[in-house]
Short mmCIF file of N, CA and C in Angstrom, two decimals:
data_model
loop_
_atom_site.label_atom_id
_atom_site.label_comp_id
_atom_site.label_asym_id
_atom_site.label_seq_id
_atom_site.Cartn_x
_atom_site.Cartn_y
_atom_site.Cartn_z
N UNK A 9 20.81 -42.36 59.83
CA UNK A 9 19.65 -42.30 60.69
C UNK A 9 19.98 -41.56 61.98
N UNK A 10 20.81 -41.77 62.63
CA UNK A 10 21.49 -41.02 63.80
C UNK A 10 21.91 -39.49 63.84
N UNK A 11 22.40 -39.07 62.37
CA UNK A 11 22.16 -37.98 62.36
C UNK A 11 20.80 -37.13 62.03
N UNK A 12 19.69 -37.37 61.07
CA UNK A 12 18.48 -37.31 61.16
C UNK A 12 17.91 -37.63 62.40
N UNK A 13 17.97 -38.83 63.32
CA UNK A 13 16.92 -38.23 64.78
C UNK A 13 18.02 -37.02 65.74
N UNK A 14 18.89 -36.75 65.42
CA UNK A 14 20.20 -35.91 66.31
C UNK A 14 19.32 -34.40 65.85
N UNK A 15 19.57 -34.24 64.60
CA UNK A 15 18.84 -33.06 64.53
C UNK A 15 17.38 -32.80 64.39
N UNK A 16 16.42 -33.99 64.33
CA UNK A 16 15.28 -33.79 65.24
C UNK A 16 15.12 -33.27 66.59
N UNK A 17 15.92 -33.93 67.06
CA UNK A 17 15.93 -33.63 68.92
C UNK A 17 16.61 -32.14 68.69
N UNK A 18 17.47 -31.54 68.24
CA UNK A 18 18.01 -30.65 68.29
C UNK A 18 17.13 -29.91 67.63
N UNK A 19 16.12 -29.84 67.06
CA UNK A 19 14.44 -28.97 66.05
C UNK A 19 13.58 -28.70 67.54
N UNK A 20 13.81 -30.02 68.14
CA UNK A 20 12.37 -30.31 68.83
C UNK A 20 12.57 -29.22 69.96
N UNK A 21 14.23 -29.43 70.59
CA UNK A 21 14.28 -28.45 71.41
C UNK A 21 14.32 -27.02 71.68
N UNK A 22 14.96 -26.67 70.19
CA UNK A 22 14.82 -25.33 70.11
C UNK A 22 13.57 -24.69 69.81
N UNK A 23 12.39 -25.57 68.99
CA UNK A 23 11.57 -24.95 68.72
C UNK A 23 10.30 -24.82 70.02
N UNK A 24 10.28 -25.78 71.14
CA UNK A 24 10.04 -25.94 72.40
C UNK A 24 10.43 -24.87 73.31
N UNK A 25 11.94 -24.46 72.84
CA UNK A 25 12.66 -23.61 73.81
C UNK A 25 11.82 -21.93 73.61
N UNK A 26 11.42 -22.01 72.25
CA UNK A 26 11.09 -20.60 71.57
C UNK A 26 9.66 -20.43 72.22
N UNK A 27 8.64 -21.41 71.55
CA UNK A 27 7.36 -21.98 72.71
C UNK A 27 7.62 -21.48 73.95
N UNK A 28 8.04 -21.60 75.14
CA UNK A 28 8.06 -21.82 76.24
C UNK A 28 8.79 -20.12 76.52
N UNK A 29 9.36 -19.64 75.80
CA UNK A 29 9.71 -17.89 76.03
C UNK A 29 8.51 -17.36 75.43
N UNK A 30 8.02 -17.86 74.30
CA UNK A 30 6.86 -16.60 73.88
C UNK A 30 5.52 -16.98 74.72
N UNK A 31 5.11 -18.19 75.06
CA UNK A 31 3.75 -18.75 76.11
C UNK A 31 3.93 -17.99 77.14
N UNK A 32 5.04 -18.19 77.90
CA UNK A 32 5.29 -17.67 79.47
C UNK A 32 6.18 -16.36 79.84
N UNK A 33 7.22 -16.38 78.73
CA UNK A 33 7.74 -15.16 78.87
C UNK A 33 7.44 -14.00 78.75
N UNK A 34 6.97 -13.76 76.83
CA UNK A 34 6.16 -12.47 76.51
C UNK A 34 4.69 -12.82 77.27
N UNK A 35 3.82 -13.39 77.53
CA UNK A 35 2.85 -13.71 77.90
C UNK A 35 2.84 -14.36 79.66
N UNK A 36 1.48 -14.22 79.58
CA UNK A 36 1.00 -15.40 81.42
C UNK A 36 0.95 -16.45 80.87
N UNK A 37 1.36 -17.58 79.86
CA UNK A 37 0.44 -18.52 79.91
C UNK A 37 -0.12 -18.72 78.52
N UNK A 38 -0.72 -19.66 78.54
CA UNK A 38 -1.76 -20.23 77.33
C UNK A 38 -3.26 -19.09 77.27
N UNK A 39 -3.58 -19.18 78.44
CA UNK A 39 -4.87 -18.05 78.87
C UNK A 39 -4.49 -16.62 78.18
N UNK A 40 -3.76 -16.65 78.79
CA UNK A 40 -3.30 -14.92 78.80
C UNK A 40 -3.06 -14.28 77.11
N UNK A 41 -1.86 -15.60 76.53
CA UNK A 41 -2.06 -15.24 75.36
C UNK A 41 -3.45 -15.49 74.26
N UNK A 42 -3.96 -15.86 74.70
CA UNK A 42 -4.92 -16.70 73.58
C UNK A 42 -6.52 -15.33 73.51
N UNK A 43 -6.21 -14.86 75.01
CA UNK A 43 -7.73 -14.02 75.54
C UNK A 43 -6.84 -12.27 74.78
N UNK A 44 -5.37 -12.25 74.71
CA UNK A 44 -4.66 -11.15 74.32
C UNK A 44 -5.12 -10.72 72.45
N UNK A 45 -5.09 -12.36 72.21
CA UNK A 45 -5.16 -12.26 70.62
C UNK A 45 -6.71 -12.04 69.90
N UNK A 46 -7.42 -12.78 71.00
CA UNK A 46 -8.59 -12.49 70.66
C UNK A 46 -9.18 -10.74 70.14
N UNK A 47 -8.46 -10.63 71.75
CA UNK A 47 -8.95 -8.85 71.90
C UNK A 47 -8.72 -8.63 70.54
N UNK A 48 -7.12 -8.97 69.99
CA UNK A 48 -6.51 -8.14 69.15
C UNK A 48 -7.25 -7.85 67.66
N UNK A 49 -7.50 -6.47 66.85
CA UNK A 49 -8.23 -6.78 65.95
C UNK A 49 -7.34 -6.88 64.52
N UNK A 50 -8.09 -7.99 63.67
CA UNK A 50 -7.47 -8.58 62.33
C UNK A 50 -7.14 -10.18 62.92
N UNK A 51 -7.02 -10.37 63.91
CA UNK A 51 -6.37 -11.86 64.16
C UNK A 51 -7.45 -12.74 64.01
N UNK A 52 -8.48 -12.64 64.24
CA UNK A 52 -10.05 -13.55 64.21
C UNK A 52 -9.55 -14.22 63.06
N UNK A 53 -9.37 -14.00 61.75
CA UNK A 53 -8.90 -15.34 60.66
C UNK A 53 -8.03 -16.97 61.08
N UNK A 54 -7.10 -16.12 62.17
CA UNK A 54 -6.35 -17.29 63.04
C UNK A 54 -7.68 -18.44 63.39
N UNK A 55 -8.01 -18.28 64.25
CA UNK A 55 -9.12 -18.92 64.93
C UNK A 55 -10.13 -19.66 64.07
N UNK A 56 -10.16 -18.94 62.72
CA UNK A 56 -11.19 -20.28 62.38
C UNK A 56 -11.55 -20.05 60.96
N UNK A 57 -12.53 -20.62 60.16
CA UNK A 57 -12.91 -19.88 58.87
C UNK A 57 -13.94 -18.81 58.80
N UNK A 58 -13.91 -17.85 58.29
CA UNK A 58 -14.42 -16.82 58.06
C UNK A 58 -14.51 -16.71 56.95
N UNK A 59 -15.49 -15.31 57.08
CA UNK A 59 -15.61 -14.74 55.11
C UNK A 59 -14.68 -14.85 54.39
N UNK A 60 -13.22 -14.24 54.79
CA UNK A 60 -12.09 -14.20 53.64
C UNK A 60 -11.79 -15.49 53.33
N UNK A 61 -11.85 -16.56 54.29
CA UNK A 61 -11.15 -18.15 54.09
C UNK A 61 -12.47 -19.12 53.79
N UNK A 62 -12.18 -20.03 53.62
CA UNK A 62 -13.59 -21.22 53.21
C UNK A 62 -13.17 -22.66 53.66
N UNK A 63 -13.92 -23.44 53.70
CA UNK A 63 -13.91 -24.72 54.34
C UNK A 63 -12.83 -25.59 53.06
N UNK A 64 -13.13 -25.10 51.50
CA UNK A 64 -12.56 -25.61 50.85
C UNK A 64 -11.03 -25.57 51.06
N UNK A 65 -10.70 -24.53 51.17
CA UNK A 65 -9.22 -24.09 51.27
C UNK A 65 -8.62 -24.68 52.48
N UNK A 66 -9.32 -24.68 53.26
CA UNK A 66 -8.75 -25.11 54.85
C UNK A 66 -8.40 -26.98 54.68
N UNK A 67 -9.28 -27.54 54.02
CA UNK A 67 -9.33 -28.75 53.46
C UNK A 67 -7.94 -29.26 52.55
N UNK A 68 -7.85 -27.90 51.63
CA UNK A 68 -7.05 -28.18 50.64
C UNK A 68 -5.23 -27.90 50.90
N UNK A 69 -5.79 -27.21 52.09
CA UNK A 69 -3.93 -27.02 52.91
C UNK A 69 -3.68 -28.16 53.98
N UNK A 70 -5.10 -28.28 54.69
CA UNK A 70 -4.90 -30.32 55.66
C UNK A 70 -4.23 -30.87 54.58
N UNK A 71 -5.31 -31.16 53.41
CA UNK A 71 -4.72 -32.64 51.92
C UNK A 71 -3.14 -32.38 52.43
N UNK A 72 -2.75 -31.16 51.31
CA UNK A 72 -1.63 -31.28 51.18
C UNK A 72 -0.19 -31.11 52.18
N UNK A 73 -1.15 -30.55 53.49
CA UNK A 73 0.68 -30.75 54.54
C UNK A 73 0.14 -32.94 54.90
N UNK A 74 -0.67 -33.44 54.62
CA UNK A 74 -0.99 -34.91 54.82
C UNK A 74 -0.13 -35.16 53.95
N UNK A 75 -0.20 -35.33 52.89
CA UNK A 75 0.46 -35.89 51.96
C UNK A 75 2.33 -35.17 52.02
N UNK A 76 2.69 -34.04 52.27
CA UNK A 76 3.57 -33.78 52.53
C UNK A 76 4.62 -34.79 53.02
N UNK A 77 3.66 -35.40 54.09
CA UNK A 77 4.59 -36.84 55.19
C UNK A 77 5.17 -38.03 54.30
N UNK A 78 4.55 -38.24 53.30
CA UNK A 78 4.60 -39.05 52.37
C UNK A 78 5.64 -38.61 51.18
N UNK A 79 5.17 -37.58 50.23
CA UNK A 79 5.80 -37.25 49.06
C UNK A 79 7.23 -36.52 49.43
N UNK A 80 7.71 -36.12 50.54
CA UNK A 80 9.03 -35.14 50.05
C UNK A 80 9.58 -36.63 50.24
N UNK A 81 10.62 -36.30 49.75
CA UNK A 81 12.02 -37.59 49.20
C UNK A 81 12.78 -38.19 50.64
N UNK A 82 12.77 -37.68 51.54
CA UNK A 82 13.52 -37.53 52.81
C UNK A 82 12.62 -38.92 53.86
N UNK A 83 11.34 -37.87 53.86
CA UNK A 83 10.48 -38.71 54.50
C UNK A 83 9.88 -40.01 53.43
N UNK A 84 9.85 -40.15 52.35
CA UNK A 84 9.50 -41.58 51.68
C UNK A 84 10.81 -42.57 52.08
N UNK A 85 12.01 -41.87 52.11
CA UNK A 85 13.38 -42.43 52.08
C UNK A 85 13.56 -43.29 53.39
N UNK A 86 13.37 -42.09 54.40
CA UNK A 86 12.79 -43.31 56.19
C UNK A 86 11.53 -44.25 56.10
N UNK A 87 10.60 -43.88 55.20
CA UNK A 87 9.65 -45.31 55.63
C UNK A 87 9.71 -46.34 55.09
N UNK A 88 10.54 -45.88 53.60
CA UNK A 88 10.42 -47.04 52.79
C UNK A 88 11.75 -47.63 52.64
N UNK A 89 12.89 -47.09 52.43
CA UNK A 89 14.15 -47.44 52.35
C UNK A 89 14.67 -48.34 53.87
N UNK A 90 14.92 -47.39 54.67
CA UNK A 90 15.11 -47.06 55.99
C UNK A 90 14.69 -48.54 57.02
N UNK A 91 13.19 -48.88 56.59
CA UNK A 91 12.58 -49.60 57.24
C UNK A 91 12.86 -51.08 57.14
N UNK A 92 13.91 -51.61 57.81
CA UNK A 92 14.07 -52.81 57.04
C UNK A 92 13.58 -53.95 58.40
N UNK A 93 13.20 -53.61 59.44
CA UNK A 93 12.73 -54.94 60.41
C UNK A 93 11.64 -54.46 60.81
N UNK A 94 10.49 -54.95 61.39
CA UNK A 94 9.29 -54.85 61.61
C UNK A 94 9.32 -54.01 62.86
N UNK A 95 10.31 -54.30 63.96
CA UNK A 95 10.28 -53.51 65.06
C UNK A 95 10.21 -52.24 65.18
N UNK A 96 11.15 -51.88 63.73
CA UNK A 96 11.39 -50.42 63.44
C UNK A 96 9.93 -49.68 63.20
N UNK A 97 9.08 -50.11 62.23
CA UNK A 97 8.03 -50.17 61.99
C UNK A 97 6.94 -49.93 63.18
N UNK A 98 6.98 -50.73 64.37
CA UNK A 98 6.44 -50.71 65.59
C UNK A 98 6.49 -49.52 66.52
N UNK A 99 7.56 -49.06 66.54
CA UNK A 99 7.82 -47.83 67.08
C UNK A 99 7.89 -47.04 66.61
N UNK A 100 7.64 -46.76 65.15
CA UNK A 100 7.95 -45.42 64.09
C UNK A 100 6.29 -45.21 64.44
N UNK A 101 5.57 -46.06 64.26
CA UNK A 101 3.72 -46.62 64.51
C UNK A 101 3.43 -45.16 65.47
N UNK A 102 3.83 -45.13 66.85
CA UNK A 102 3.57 -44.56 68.30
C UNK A 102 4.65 -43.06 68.41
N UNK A 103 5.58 -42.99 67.63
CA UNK A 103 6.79 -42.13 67.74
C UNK A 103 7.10 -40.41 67.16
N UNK A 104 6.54 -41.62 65.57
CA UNK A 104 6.77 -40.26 64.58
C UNK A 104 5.31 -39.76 65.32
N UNK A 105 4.23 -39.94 65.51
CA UNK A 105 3.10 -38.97 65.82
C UNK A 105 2.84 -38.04 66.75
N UNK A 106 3.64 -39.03 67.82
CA UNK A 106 4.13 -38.28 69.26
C UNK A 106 4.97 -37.45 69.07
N UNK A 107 6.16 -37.26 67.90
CA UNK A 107 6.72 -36.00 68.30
C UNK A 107 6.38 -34.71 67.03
N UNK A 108 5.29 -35.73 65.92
CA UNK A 108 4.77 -34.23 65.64
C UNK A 108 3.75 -33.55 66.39
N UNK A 109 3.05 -34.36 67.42
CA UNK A 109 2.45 -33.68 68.27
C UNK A 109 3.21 -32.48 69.51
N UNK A 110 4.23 -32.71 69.88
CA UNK A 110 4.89 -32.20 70.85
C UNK A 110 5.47 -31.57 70.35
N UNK A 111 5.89 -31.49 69.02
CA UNK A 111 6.64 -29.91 68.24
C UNK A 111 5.66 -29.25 67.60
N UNK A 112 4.74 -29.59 67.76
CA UNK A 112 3.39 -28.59 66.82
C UNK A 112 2.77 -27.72 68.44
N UNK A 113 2.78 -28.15 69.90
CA UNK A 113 2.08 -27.45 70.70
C UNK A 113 2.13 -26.18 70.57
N UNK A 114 3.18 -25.75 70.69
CA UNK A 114 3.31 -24.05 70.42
C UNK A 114 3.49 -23.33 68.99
N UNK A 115 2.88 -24.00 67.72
CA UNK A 115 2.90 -23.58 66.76
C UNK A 115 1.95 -22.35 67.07
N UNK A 116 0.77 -22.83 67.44
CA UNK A 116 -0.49 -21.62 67.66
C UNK A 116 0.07 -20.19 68.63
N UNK A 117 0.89 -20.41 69.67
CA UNK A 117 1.14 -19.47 70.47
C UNK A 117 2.33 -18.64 69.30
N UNK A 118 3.22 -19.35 68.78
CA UNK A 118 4.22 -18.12 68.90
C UNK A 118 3.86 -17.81 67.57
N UNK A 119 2.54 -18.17 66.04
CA UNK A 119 2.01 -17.60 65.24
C UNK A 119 1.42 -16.12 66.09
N UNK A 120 0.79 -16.74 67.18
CA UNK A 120 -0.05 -15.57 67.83
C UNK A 120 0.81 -14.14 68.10
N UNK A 121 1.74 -15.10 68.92
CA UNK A 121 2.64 -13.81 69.47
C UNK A 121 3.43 -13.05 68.43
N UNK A 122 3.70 -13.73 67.41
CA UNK A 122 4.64 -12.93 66.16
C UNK A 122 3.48 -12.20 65.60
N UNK A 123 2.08 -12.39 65.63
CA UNK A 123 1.12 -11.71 64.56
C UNK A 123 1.08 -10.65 65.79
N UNK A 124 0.56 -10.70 66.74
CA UNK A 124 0.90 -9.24 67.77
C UNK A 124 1.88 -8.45 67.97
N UNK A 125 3.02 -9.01 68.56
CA UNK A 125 4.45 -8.23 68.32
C UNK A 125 4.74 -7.27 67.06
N UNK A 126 4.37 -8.25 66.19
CA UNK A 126 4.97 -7.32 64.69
C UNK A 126 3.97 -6.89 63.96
N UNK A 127 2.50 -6.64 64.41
CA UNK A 127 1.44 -5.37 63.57
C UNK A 127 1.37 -4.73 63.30
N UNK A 128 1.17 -4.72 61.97
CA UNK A 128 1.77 -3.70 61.04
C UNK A 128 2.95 -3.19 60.46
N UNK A 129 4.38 -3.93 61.31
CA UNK A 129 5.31 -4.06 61.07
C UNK A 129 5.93 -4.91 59.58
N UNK A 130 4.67 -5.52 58.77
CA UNK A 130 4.84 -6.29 57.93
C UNK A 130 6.33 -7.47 57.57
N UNK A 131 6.10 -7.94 59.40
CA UNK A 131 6.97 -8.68 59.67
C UNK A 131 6.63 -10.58 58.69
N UNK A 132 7.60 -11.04 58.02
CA UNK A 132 7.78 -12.22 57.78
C UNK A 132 7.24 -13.62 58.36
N UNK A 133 6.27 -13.95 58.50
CA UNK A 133 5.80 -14.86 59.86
C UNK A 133 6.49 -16.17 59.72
N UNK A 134 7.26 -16.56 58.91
CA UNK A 134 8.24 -17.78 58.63
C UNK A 134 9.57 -17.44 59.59
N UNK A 135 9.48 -16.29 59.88
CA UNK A 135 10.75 -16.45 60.57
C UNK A 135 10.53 -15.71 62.68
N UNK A 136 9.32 -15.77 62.54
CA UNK A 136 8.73 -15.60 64.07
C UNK A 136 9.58 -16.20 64.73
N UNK A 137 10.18 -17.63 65.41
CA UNK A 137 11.00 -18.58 66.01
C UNK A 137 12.11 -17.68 65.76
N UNK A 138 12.54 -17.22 65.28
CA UNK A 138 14.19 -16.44 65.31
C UNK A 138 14.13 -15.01 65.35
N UNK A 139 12.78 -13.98 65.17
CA UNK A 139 12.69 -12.68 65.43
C UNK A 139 12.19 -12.31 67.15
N UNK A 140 11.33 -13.24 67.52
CA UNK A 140 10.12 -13.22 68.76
C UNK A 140 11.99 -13.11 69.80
N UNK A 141 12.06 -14.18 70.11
CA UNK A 141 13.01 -14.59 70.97
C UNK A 141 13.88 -12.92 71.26
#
């Protein structure tokens, strides 16, 4: 368990660290990038559903990163194995949500900034966090 939250904190920070160069560094800000991407043309799919995408599909990628939390082997292994006193339970409750919230903030910015930086470059967007920087 100690090594699993060790290299959480060590995910959380680097991927925070990458956030916080592409928001403020390549960019002003949350504003700056967000009014940059707009301008930009082809990115409008980001932002929302459109003709090419559908409500179904958008639905059907929520289901399955939901269930994700559940089915890979790793994460069934901490809630169910793992969990052996109620306390643990209590704070996993308030914890695990809080820090997928706080490692997801800059998912949107540095998608943004890797889909600008590399247009047309038919750059990899899985590996934005290690090209952007």
């Amino acid at each position: 368990m100690a090594a699993i939250a060790f290299e959480s904190l060590i995910k959380l920070f680097a991927f925070l660290a990458v956030g916080f160069f592409v928001t403020f560094g390549l960019y002003d800000g949350f504003v700056d990038l967000f009014e940059k991407a707009r301008a930009t043309p082809g990115i409008d799919p980001v932002f929302g559903v459109t003709a090419s995408s559908s409500y179904a599909q958008w639905v059907t990628i929520t289901l399955l990163s939901m269930a994700a939390i559940i089915c890979l082997p790793r994460q069934f292994y901490i809630t169910a194995v793992e969990n052996t006193k109620e306390e643990h339970l209590r704070k996993a409750v308030w914890l695990f949500p809080a820090y997928l919230l706080v490692i997801n903030i800059f998912v949107m910015p540095i998608a943004l900034g890797g889909k600008m930086t590399f247009a047309g470059l038919g750059a990899d967007a899985d590996m934005f966090v290690l090209t952007l920087p």
